[in-house]
Amino acid sequence: YGSTRPERILAEVKSKATRGDARSVVDTIDQYCRHQEWAMNVGDEKGTILDSIVCEVKPRAMLELGTYCGYSAVRIASLLPPNSRLITMEFNPVFAAIARQVIAWAGVEDKVVLIEGPSGDWIPKMKKEFGLTSFDLVFLDHWKDCYLPDTKLMEECGLLRTGSILVADNVICPGAPDYLEYVRGSPRYESKYFRSHLEYTRVEDGIEKSVFLG
Ligand SMILES: O=C(CSCCNC(=O)c1cc(-c2ccc(F)cc2)cc(O)c1O)c1ccc(O)c(O)c1
Ligand SMILES: [Mg+2]
């Protein structure tokens, strides 16, 4: 039931996942999207790659571009050390409203700040709005043709420091060719491709991890 896919995902979480248990929220969404209806969460396979990077980096300040239903926000927040923050940005108010409820159900709302609006408007304001110096880790999972312009904007706004890490979903499917060419060709990045599959399918996709060298 529910009129939109995100509403049906939220309904599934409320009926099947244990309140306050982030892992059960993640597993419930994966189960639903694998067996009932596909949705554009990073998913379990690529999610495991993301988990390993989050655990390795232990970010104090992390940014996610593209919240959707909050699946990866919950996944990431459950791994963050105490007094670390994930700022997650969603353009679509309908997605944001659902994500807030999924994040609350998982009990990670004290680690997640969800902001709504276009990334191009928000990125120049982040330092002032959040008292930030830079992001330790950025997860790009929003419009694929925004990966490159937003990366350049984050560089220009001084939101990346030597060692900041960019993790990009969907670099093969739907694909972000201009972004890939940039981070792989630029002397300012050290890039690595993690081969995987499009969430819940056998279609090839992958995650690109790029370290900003300053
Ligand atoms: O949806 C958006 C943009 S943000 C979501 C970006 N993410 C994707 O597009 C995305 C897509 C796919 C994918 C889709 C179809 C396929 F056949 C194959 C792959 C997979 C992913 O993992 C993704 O992350 C939005 C914004 C503002 C609005 O007003 C609005 O209506 C919609
Ligand atoms: Mg994605």
Tab-separated table of C-alpha atoms and ligand atoms in Angstrom:
chain	number	residue	atom	x	y	z
A	1	TYR	CA	0.000	0.000	0.000
A	2	GLY	CA	1.113	3.625	0.067
A	3	SER	CA	0.935	5.538	-3.189
A	4	THR	CA	4.660	5.924	-3.888
A	5	ARG	CA	7.549	3.451	-3.766
A	6	PRO	CA	9.257	5.351	-0.928
A	7	GLU	CA	5.987	5.239	1.065
A	8	ARG	CA	5.728	1.478	0.508
A	9	ILE	CA	9.346	1.084	1.674
A	10	LEU	CA	8.591	3.124	4.827
A	11	ALA	CA	5.481	1.014	5.489
A	12	GLU	CA	7.577	-2.151	5.174
A	13	VAL	CA	10.154	-0.760	7.624
A	14	LYS	CA	7.466	0.172	10.160
A	15	SER	CA	5.821	-3.224	9.937
A	16	LYS	CA	8.885	-5.494	9.716
A	17	ALA	CA	11.962	-3.736	11.176
A	18	THR	CA	12.719	-3.505	14.903
A	19	ARG	CA	12.466	0.108	16.081
A	20	GLY	CA	15.906	1.435	17.118
A	21	ASP	CA	17.736	-1.368	15.309
A	22	ALA	CA	19.562	0.119	12.305
A	23	ARG	CA	20.681	-3.294	11.047
A	24	SER	CA	17.127	-4.591	10.924
A	25	VAL	CA	16.021	-1.487	8.969
A	26	VAL	CA	18.793	-2.074	6.407
A	27	ASP	CA	17.983	-5.800	6.111
A	28	THR	CA	14.231	-5.119	5.821
A	29	ILE	CA	14.732	-2.665	2.951
A	30	ASP	CA	17.140	-5.019	1.175
A	31	GLN	CA	14.705	-7.934	1.532
A	32	TYR	CA	11.795	-5.838	0.227
A	33	CYS	CA	13.719	-4.337	-2.713
A	34	ARG	CA	15.209	-7.677	-3.726
A	35	HIS	CA	11.969	-9.662	-3.577
A	36	GLN	CA	9.067	-7.210	-3.887
A	37	GLU	CA	10.046	-4.098	-5.809
A	38	TRP	CA	13.428	-2.772	-6.926
A	39	ALA	CA	14.515	0.622	-5.573
A	40	MET	CA	17.656	2.710	-5.984
A	41	ASN	CA	19.290	2.048	-2.599
A	42	VAL	CA	23.021	1.393	-2.689
A	43	GLY	CA	22.005	-2.107	-1.582
A	44	ASP	CA	23.667	-4.964	0.285
A	45	GLU	CA	26.543	-5.780	-2.091
A	46	LYS	CA	27.817	-2.239	-2.724
A	47	GLY	CA	26.738	-1.364	0.833
A	48	THR	CA	29.319	-3.772	2.183
A	49	ILE	CA	32.035	-1.969	0.194
A	50	LEU	CA	30.773	1.373	1.557
A	51	ASP	CA	30.758	-0.061	5.102
A	52	SER	CA	34.414	-1.097	4.820
A	53	ILE	CA	35.438	2.383	3.677
A	54	VAL	CA	33.424	4.095	6.474
A	55	CYS	CA	35.033	1.777	9.055
A	56	GLU	CA	38.503	2.442	7.611
A	57	VAL	CA	38.105	6.244	7.488
A	58	LYS	CA	36.132	6.659	10.766
A	59	PRO	CA	34.930	10.086	9.550
A	60	ARG	CA	34.180	12.840	12.072
A	61	ALA	CA	32.401	14.839	9.348
A	62	MET	CA	30.724	13.012	6.474
A	63	LEU	CA	28.511	14.233	3.624
A	64	GLU	CA	26.047	12.160	1.581
A	65	LEU	CA	24.591	13.620	-1.611
A	66	GLY	CA	21.329	11.858	-2.449
A	67	THR	CA	19.395	10.505	0.548
A	68	TYR	CA	16.431	8.866	-1.228
A	69	CYS	CA	14.707	6.735	1.473
A	70	GLY	CA	17.592	6.988	3.945
A	71	TYR	CA	18.911	3.445	3.455
A	72	SER	CA	22.585	4.426	3.138
A	73	ALA	CA	22.236	7.183	5.761
A	74	VAL	CA	21.089	4.520	8.255
A	75	ARG	CA	23.827	2.134	7.094
A	76	ILE	CA	26.538	4.778	7.468
A	77	ALA	CA	25.250	6.280	10.741
A	78	SER	CA	25.234	2.865	12.423
A	79	LEU	CA	29.010	2.681	11.824
A	80	LEU	CA	29.970	6.245	12.836
A	81	PRO	CA	32.077	6.773	15.959
A	82	PRO	CA	30.456	8.830	18.782
A	83	ASN	CA	30.174	12.607	18.162
A	84	SER	CA	30.558	12.116	14.401
A	85	ARG	CA	27.991	13.594	12.036
A	86	LEU	CA	26.542	12.555	8.710
A	87	ILE	CA	25.011	15.420	6.753
A	88	THR	CA	22.780	13.979	4.042
A	89	MET	CA	21.301	16.120	1.293
A	90	GLU	CA	18.121	15.372	-0.695
A	91	PHE	CA	16.660	17.492	-3.473
A	92	ASN	CA	13.263	15.832	-3.539
A	93	PRO	CA	10.995	16.792	-0.585
A	94	VAL	CA	8.926	13.617	-0.944
A	95	PHE	CA	12.051	11.450	-0.582
A	96	ALA	CA	13.304	13.633	2.297
A	97	ALA	CA	10.040	13.253	4.251
A	98	ILE	CA	10.229	9.460	3.988
A	99	ALA	CA	13.959	9.380	4.812
A	100	ARG	CA	13.419	11.369	8.022
A	101	GLN	CA	11.004	8.689	9.233
A	102	VAL	CA	13.261	5.788	8.215
A	103	ILE	CA	16.232	7.441	9.975
A	104	ALA	CA	14.097	7.997	13.112
A	105	TRP	CA	12.787	4.399	13.077
A	106	ALA	CA	16.384	3.143	12.943
A	107	GLY	CA	17.223	5.311	15.972
A	108	VAL	CA	20.156	7.118	14.325
A	109	GLU	CA	18.630	10.588	14.148
A	110	ASP	CA	21.218	11.992	16.596
A	111	LYS	CA	24.012	11.186	14.114
A	112	VAL	CA	22.273	12.349	10.954
A	113	VAL	CA	21.397	15.854	9.744
A	114	LEU	CA	19.104	15.756	6.699
A	115	ILE	CA	19.019	18.912	4.573
A	116	GLU	CA	16.662	19.511	1.659
A	117	GLY	CA	17.360	21.374	-1.534
A	118	PRO	CA	19.682	21.542	-4.533
A	119	SER	CA	23.298	20.554	-3.795
A	120	GLY	CA	24.559	23.502	-5.855
A	121	ASP	CA	22.804	25.910	-3.480
A	122	TRP	CA	23.826	24.162	-0.268
A	123	ILE	CA	27.501	23.328	-0.894
A	124	PRO	CA	28.681	26.983	-0.799
A	125	LYS	CA	26.840	27.479	2.527
A	126	MET	CA	27.995	24.306	4.336
A	127	LYS	CA	31.056	25.706	6.122
A	128	LYS	CA	29.147	28.589	7.667
A	129	GLU	CA	25.901	26.694	8.322
A	130	PHE	CA	27.585	23.761	10.055
A	131	GLY	CA	30.808	25.253	11.422
A	132	LEU	CA	32.770	22.839	9.241
A	133	THR	CA	36.372	23.024	8.088
A	134	SER	CA	36.182	20.088	5.660
A	135	PHE	CA	34.615	16.657	5.074
A	136	ASP	CA	36.609	13.525	5.818
A	137	LEU	CA	34.355	11.410	3.592
A	138	VAL	CA	31.758	12.243	0.894
A	139	PHE	CA	29.329	9.661	-0.555
A	140	LEU	CA	28.006	10.717	-3.981
A	141	ASP	CA	24.716	9.028	-4.833
A	142	HIS	CA	22.560	11.802	-6.288
A	143	TRP	CA	22.027	12.882	-9.893
A	144	LYS	CA	24.833	11.237	-11.842
A	145	ASP	CA	25.459	14.333	-13.954
A	146	CYS	CA	25.902	16.360	-10.765
A	147	TYR	CA	28.825	14.287	-9.447
A	148	LEU	CA	31.440	16.273	-11.389
A	149	PRO	CA	30.122	19.824	-10.982
A	150	ASP	CA	29.463	19.236	-7.273
A	151	THR	CA	32.965	17.776	-6.779
A	152	LYS	CA	34.495	20.850	-8.410
A	153	LEU	CA	32.266	23.063	-6.256
A	154	MET	CA	33.374	21.244	-3.077
A	155	GLU	CA	37.008	21.811	-4.119
A	156	GLU	CA	36.359	25.505	-4.765
A	157	CYS	CA	34.510	25.922	-1.438
A	158	GLY	CA	37.433	24.373	0.450
A	159	LEU	CA	35.313	21.482	1.708
A	160	LEU	CA	37.997	18.930	0.766
A	161	ARG	CA	41.331	18.644	2.546
A	162	THR	CA	44.407	16.540	1.735
A	163	GLY	CA	43.196	13.006	2.412
A	164	SER	CA	39.462	13.650	2.050
A	165	ILE	CA	37.851	10.653	0.394
A	166	LEU	CA	35.091	10.669	-2.248
A	167	VAL	CA	33.033	7.493	-2.683
A	168	ALA	CA	30.779	7.483	-5.746
A	169	ASP	CA	27.939	5.022	-6.386
A	170	ASN	CA	26.784	4.004	-9.886
A	171	VAL	CA	29.899	4.925	-11.806
A	172	ILE	CA	28.975	2.215	-14.373
A	173	CYS	CA	25.150	2.019	-14.132
A	174	PRO	CA	23.576	4.521	-14.716
A	175	GLY	CA	27.172	5.803	-15.050
A	176	ALA	CA	29.051	9.018	-14.366
A	177	PRO	CA	31.569	9.079	-17.244
A	178	ASP	CA	32.665	12.702	-16.937
A	179	TYR	CA	33.219	12.275	-13.168
A	180	LEU	CA	35.215	9.049	-13.694
A	181	GLU	CA	37.400	10.684	-16.342
A	182	TYR	CA	38.063	13.612	-14.002
A	183	VAL	CA	39.023	11.746	-10.830
A	184	ARG	CA	41.003	9.098	-12.759
A	185	GLY	CA	42.809	11.686	-14.914
A	186	SER	CA	43.485	14.393	-12.341
A	187	PRO	CA	46.850	14.456	-10.522
A	188	ARG	CA	44.902	15.771	-7.524
A	189	TYR	CA	43.127	12.414	-6.974
A	190	GLU	CA	44.209	8.828	-6.342
A	191	SER	CA	41.282	6.716	-7.612
A	192	LYS	CA	40.306	3.063	-7.199
A	193	TYR	CA	37.385	1.134	-8.710
A	194	PHE	CA	35.495	-1.482	-6.675
A	195	ARG	CA	33.671	-3.768	-9.104
A	196	SER	CA	30.203	-4.830	-8.003
A	197	HIS	CA	26.631	-5.009	-9.323
A	198	LEU	CA	23.681	-2.683	-9.585
A	199	GLU	CA	21.682	-3.108	-6.366
A	200	TYR	CA	19.573	-6.291	-6.284
A	201	THR	CA	20.570	-7.259	-9.862
A	202	ARG	CA	23.338	-9.022	-11.818
A	203	VAL	CA	23.988	-5.926	-13.929
A	204	GLU	CA	27.563	-4.635	-13.590
A	205	ASP	CA	28.050	-1.502	-11.533
A	206	GLY	CA	30.746	-0.271	-9.194
A	207	ILE	CA	31.933	2.209	-6.632
A	208	GLU	CA	34.832	4.595	-7.237
A	209	LYS	CA	36.905	5.608	-4.204
A	210	SER	CA	38.994	8.724	-4.783
A	211	VAL	CA	41.427	10.303	-2.316
A	212	PHE	CA	41.861	14.086	-2.702
A	213	LEU	CA	45.583	14.881	-2.638
A	214	GLY	CA	45.163	18.646	-2.182
B	1	LIG	O1	15.856	10.701	-8.241
B	1	LIG	C1	16.199	11.838	-8.185
B	1	LIG	C2	17.667	12.209	-8.259
B	1	LIG	S1	18.450	11.692	-6.846
B	1	LIG	C3	18.553	9.961	-7.102
B	1	LIG	C4	19.838	9.690	-7.823
B	1	LIG	N1	20.122	8.262	-7.932
B	1	LIG	C5	19.805	7.661	-9.046
B	1	LIG	O2	19.276	8.248	-9.968
B	1	LIG	C6	20.104	6.198	-9.175
B	1	LIG	C7	19.577	5.499	-10.252
B	1	LIG	C8	19.810	4.117	-10.388
B	1	LIG	C9	19.241	3.380	-11.535
B	1	LIG	C10	17.970	3.681	-12.021
B	1	LIG	C11	17.442	2.990	-13.087
B	1	LIG	C12	18.161	1.956	-13.670
B	1	LIG	F1	17.644	1.259	-14.702
B	1	LIG	C13	19.425	1.650	-13.204
B	1	LIG	C14	19.960	2.353	-12.137
B	1	LIG	C15	20.581	3.432	-9.441
B	1	LIG	C16	21.113	4.146	-8.369
B	1	LIG	O3	21.862	3.509	-7.416
B	1	LIG	C17	20.893	5.516	-8.234
B	1	LIG	O4	21.470	6.156	-7.166
B	1	LIG	C18	15.198	12.922	-8.118
B	1	LIG	C19	15.572	14.167	-7.697
B	1	LIG	C20	14.624	15.172	-7.678
B	1	LIG	C21	13.348	14.906	-8.060
B	1	LIG	O5	12.380	15.880	-8.050
B	1	LIG	C22	12.991	13.620	-8.480
B	1	LIG	O6	11.702	13.428	-8.826
B	1	LIG	C23	13.912	12.625	-8.489
B	2	MG	MG	22.971	4.866	-6.248
